[in-house]
mmCIF file of C-alpha atoms and ligand atoms in Angstrom:
data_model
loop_
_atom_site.group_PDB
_atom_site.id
_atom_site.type_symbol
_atom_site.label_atom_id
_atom_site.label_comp_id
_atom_site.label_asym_id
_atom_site.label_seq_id
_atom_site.Cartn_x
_atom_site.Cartn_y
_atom_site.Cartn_z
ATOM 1 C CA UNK A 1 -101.601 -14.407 -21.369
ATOM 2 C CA UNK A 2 -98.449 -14.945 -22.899
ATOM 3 C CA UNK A 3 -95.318 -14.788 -20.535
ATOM 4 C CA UNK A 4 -92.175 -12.913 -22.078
ATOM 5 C CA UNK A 5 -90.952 -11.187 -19.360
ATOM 6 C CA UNK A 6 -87.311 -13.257 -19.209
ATOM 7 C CA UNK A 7 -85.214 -16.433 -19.050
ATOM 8 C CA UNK A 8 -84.017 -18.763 -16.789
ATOM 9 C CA UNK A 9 -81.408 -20.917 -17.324
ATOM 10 C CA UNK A 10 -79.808 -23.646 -15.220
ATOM 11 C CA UNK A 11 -76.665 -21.441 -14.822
ATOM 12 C CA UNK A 12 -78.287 -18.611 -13.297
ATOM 13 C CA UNK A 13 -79.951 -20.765 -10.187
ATOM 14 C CA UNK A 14 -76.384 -21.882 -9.399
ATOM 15 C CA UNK A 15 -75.992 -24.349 -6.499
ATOM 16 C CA UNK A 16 -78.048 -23.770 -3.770
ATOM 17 C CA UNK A 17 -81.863 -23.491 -4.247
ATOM 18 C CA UNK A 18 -82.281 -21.968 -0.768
ATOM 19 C CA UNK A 19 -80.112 -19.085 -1.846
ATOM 20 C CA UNK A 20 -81.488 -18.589 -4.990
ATOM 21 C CA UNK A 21 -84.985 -18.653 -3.534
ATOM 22 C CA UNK A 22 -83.884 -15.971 -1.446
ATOM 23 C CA UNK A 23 -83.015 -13.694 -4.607
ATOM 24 C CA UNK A 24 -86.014 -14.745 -6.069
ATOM 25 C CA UNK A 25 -87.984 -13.895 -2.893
ATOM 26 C CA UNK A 26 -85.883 -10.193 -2.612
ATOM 27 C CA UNK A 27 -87.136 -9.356 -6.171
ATOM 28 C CA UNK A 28 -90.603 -9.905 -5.573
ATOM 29 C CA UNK A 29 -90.137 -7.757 -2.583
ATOM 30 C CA UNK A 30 -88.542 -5.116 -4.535
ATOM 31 C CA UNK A 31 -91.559 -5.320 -7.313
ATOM 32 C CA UNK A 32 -93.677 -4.051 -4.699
ATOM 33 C CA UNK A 33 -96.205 -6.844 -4.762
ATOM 34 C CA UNK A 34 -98.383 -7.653 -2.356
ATOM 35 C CA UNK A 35 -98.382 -10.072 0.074
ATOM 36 C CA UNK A 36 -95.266 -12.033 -1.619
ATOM 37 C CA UNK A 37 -94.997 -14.179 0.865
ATOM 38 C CA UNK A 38 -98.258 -15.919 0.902
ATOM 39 C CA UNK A 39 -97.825 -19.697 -0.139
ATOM 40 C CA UNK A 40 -100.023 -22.008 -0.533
ATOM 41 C CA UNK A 41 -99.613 -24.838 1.450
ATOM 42 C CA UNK A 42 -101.113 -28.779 0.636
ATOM 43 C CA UNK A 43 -101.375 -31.534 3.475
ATOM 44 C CA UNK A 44 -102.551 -34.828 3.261
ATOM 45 C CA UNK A 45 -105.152 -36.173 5.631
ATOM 46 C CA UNK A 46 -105.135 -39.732 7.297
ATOM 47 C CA UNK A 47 -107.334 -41.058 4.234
ATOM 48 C CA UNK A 48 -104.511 -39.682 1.978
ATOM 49 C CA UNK A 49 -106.652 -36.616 0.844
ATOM 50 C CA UNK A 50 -105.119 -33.515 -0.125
ATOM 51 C CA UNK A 51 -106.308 -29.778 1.474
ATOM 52 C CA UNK A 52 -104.583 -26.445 0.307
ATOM 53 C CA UNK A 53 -104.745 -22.832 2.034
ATOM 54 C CA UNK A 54 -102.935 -20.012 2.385
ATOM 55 C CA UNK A 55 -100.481 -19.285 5.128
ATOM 56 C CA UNK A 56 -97.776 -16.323 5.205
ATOM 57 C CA UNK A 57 -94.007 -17.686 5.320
ATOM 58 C CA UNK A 58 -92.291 -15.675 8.026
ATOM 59 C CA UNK A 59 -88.998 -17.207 7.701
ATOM 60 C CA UNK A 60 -86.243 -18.839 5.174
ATOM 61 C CA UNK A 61 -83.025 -19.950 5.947
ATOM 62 C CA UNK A 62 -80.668 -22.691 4.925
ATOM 63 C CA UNK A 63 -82.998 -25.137 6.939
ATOM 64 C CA UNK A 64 -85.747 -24.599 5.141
ATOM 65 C CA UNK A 65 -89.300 -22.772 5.383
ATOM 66 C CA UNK A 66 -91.336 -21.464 8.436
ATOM 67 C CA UNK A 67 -94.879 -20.533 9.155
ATOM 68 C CA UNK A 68 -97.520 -20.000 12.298
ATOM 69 C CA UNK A 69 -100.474 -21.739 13.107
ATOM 70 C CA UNK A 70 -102.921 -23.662 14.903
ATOM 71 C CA UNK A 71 -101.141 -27.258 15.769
ATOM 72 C CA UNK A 72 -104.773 -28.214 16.686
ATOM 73 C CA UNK A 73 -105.645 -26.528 13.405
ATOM 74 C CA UNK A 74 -107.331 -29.262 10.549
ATOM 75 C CA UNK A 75 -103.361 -28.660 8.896
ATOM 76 C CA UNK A 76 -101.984 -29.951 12.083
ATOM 77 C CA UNK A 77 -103.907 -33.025 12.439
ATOM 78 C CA UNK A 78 -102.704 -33.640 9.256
ATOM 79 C CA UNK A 79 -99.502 -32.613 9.498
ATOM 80 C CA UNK A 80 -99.512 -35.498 12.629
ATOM 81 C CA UNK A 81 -100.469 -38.164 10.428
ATOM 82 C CA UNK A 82 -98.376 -37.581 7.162
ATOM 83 C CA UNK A 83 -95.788 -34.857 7.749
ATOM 84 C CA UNK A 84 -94.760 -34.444 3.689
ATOM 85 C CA UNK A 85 -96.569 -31.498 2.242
ATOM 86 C CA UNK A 86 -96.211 -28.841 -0.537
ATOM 87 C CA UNK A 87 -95.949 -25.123 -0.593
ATOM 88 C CA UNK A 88 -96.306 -23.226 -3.911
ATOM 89 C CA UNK A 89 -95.584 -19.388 -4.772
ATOM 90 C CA UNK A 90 -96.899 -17.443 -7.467
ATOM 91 C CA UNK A 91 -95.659 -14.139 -8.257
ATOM 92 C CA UNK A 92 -97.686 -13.423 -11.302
ATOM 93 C CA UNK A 93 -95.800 -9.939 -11.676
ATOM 94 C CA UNK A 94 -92.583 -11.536 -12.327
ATOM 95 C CA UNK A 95 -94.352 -14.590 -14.179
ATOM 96 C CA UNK A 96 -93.062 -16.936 -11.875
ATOM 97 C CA UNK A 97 -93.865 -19.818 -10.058
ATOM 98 C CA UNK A 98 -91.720 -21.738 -7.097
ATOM 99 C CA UNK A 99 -92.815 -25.206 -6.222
ATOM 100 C CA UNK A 100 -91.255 -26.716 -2.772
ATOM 101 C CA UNK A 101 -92.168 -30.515 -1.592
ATOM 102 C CA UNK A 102 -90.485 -31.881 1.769
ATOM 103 C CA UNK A 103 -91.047 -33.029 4.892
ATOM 104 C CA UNK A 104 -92.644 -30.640 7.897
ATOM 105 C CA UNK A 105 -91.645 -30.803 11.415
ATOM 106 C CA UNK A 106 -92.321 -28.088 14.434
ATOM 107 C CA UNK A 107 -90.427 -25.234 15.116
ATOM 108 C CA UNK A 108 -88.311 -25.176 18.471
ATOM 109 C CA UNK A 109 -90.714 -23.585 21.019
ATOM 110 C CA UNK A 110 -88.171 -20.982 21.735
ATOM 111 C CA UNK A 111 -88.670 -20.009 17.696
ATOM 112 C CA UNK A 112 -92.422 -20.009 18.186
ATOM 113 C CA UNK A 113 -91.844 -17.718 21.551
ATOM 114 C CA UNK A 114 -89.964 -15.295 19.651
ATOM 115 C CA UNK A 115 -92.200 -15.103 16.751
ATOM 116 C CA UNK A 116 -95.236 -15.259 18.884
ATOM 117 C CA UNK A 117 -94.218 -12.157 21.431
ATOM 118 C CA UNK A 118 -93.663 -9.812 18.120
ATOM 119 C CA UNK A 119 -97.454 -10.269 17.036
ATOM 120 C CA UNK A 120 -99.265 -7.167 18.191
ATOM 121 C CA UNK A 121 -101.618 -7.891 21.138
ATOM 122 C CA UNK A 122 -104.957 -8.536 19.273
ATOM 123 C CA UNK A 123 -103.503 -11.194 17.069
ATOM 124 C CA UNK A 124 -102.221 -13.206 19.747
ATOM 125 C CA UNK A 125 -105.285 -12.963 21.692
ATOM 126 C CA UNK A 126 -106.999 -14.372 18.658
ATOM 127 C CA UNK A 127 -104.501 -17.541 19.073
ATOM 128 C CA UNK A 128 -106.739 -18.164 22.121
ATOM 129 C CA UNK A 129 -109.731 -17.033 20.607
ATOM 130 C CA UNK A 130 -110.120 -19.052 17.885
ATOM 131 C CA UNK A 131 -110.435 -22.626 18.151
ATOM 132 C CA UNK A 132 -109.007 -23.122 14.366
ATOM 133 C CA UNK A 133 -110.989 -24.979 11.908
ATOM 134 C CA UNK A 134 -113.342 -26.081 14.387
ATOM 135 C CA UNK A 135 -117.691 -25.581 13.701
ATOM 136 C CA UNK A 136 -118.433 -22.756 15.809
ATOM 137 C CA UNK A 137 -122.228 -22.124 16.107
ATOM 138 C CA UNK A 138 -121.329 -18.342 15.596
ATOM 139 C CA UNK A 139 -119.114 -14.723 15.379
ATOM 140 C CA UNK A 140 -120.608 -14.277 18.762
ATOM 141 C CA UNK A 141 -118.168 -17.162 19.919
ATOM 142 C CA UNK A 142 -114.678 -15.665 18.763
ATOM 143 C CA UNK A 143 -116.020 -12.321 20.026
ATOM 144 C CA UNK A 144 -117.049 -13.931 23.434
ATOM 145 C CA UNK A 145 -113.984 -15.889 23.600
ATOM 146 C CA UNK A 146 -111.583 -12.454 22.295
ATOM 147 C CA UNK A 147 -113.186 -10.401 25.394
ATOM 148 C CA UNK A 148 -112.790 -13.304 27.893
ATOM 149 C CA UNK A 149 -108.801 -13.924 27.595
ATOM 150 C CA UNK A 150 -108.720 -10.014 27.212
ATOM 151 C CA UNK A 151 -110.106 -9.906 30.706
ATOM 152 C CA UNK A 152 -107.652 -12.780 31.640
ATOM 153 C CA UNK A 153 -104.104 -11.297 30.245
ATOM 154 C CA UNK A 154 -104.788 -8.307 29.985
ATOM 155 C CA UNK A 155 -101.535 -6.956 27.993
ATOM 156 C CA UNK A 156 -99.332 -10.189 28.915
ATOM 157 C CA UNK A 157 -100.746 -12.509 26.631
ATOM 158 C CA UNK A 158 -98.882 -15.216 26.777
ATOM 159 C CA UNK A 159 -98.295 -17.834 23.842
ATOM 160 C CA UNK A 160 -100.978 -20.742 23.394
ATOM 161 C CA UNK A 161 -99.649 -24.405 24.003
ATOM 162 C CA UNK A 162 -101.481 -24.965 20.731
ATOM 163 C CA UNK A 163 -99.903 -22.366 18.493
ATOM 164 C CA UNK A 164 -96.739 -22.337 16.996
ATOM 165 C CA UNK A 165 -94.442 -22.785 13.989
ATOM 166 C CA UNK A 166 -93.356 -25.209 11.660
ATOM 167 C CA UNK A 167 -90.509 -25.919 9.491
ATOM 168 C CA UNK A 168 -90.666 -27.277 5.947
ATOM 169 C CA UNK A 169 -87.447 -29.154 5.150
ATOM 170 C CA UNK A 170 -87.177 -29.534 1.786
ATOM 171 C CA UNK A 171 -86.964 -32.253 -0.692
ATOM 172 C CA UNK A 172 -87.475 -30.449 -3.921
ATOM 173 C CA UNK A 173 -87.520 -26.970 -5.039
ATOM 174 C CA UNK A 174 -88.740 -25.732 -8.914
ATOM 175 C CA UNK A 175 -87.982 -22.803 -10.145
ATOM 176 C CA UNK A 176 -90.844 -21.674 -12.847
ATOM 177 C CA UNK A 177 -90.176 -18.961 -15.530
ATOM 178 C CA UNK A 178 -92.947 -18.777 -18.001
ATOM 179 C CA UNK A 179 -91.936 -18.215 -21.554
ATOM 180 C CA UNK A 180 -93.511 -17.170 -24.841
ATOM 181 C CA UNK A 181 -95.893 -20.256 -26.285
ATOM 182 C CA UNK A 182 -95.647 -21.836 -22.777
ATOM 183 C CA UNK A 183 -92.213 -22.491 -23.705
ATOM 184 C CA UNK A 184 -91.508 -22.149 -19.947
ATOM 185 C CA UNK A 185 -88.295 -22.793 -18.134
ATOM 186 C CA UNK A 186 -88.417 -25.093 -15.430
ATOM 187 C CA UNK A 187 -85.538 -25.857 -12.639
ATOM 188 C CA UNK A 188 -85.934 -28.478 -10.549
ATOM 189 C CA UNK A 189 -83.338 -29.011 -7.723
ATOM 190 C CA UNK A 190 -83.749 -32.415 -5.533
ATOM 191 C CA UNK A 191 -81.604 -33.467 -2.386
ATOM 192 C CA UNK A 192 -79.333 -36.286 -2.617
ATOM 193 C CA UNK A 193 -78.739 -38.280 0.036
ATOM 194 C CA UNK A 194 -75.888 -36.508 1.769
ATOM 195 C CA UNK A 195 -77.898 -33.263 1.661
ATOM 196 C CA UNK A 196 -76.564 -32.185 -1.621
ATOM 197 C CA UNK A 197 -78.546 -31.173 -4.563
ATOM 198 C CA UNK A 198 -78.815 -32.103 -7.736
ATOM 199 C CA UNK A 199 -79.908 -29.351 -10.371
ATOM 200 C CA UNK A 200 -82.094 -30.414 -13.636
ATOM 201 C CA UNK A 201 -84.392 -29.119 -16.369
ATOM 202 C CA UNK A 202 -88.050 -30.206 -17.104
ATOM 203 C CA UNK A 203 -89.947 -30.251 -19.726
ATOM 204 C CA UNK A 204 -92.878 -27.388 -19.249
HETATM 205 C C1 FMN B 301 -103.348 -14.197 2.873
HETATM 206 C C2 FMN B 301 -103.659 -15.246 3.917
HETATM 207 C C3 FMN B 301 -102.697 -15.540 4.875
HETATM 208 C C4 FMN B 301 -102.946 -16.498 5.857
HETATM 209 N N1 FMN B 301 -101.948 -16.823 6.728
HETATM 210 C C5 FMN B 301 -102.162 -17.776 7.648
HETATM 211 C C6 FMN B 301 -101.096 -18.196 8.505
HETATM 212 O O1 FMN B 301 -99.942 -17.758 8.394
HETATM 213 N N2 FMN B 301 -101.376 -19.107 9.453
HETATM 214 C C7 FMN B 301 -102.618 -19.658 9.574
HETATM 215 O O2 FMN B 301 -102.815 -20.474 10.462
HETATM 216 N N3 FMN B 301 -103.623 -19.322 8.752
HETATM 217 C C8 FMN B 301 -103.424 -18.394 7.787
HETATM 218 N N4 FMN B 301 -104.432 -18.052 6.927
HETATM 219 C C9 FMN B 301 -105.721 -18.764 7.054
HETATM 220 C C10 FMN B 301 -105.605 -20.130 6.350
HETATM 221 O O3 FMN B 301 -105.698 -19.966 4.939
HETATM 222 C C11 FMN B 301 -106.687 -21.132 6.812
HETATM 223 O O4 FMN B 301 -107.977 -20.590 6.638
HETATM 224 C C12 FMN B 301 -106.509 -21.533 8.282
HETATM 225 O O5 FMN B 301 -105.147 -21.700 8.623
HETATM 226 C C13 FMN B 301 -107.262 -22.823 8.589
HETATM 227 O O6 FMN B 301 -106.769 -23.851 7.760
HETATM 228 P P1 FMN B 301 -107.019 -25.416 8.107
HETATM 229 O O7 FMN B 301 -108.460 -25.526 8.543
HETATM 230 O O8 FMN B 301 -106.744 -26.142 6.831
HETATM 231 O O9 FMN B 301 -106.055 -25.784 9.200
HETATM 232 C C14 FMN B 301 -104.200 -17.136 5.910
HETATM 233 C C15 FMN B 301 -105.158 -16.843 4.934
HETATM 234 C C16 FMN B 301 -104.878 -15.934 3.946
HETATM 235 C C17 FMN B 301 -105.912 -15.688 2.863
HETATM 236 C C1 PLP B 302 -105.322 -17.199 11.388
HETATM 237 C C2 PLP B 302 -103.966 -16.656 11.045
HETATM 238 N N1 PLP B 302 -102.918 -17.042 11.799
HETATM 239 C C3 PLP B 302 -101.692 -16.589 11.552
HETATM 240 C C4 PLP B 302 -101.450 -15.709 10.527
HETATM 241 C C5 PLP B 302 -100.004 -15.333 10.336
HETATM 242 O O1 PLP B 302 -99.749 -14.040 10.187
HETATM 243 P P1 PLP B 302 -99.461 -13.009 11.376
HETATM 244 O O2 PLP B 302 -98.541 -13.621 12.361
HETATM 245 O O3 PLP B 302 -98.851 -11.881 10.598
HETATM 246 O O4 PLP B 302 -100.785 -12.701 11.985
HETATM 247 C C6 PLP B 302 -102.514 -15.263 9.716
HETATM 248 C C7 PLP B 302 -102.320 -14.336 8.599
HETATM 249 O O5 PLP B 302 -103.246 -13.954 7.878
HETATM 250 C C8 PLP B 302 -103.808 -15.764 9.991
HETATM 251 O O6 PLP B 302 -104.888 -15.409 9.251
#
């Protein structure tokens, strides 16, 4: 595969990465693919080993980005002992790639209620359901578990203690164009110290 579709030059990301993620983000929308925002996302454990898996980004503003889980999950035991991870996009459509690294913190539990109470029923019921990440000795477990706190809330299901979102504040933020003869672009923004950024090419 050779990548031609178009440039990217420092000019065009202007100032703030955030906002030109969000145009980035808005075009892959508009391409019509699927599941744009899935991102990978990279912990470290306590022995400093790194895990990756998909989660969906469900919000991006100038603080940073937000997804839902487990905080009892195998990412949020992580996330307790090291709190700098990675997310990555790749939206092979527009041959492009967007690399974030920062620091992760939770999501105000008002944030999580609101995001929570606008899952349809059957998804928040599988909050409770699932003990995340953990062995289960079967299907029959979730299923058991799914019909038990069905029984229990009924159509008030309220939002588990252990479920909720997090924030990625971040540190670093590369654009990715890919070029012909993996001549990519690459535009890497970093924050300086008074929350500033600082704008730069890199080799591909
Ligand atoms: C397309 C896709 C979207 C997903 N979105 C989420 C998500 O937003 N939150 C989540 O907890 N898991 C999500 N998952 C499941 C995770 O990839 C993962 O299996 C789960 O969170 C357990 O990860 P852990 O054991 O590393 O904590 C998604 C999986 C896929 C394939
Ligand atoms: C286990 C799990 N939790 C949370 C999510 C987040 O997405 P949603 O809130 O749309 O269910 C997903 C999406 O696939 C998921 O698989």
């Amino acid at each position: 595969m050779d990548y031609s579709r178009e440039a990217l030059d420092e000019q065009a990301t202007g100032d703030d990465p955030m906002h030109f993620f969000m145009k980035w983000f808005s075009e892959a929308e508009s391409a019509q693919i699927t599941e744009v925002n899935a991102m990978t996302l990279a912990t470290v454990d306590a022995d400093h080993r790194p895990h990756a898996r998909i989660v969906l980004l469900k919000g991006a503003d100038e603080r940073g980005f937000s997804f839902f889980t487990n905080y009892d999950s195998a990412k949020g035991t992580h996330i307790a002992a090291d709190p700098f991870v990675a997310l990555l996009f790749f939206w092979k459509e527009l041959e492009r790639q967007v690399r974030i690294d920062g620091r992760i913190e939770k999501l105000p539990a008002a944030e999580s209620d609101e995001y929570f109470y606008s899952r349809p029923v059957g998804s928040r019921l599988g909050a409770w359901a699932s003990p995340q990440s953990r062995e289960i000795p079967g299907r029959e477990v979730l299923e058991q578990n799914y019909e038990r706190y069905q029984k229990e809330f009924g159509e008030n299901v309220p939002r588990p203690p252990h479920w909720g979102g997090y924030l990625v504040v971040p540190q670093r933020i590369e654009f990715w164009q890919g070029r012909s003869s993996r001549m990519h672009d690459r535009i890497s923004f970093s924050r300086n110290e008074d929350g500033s950024w600082k704008r730069c090419r890199l080799a591909p």
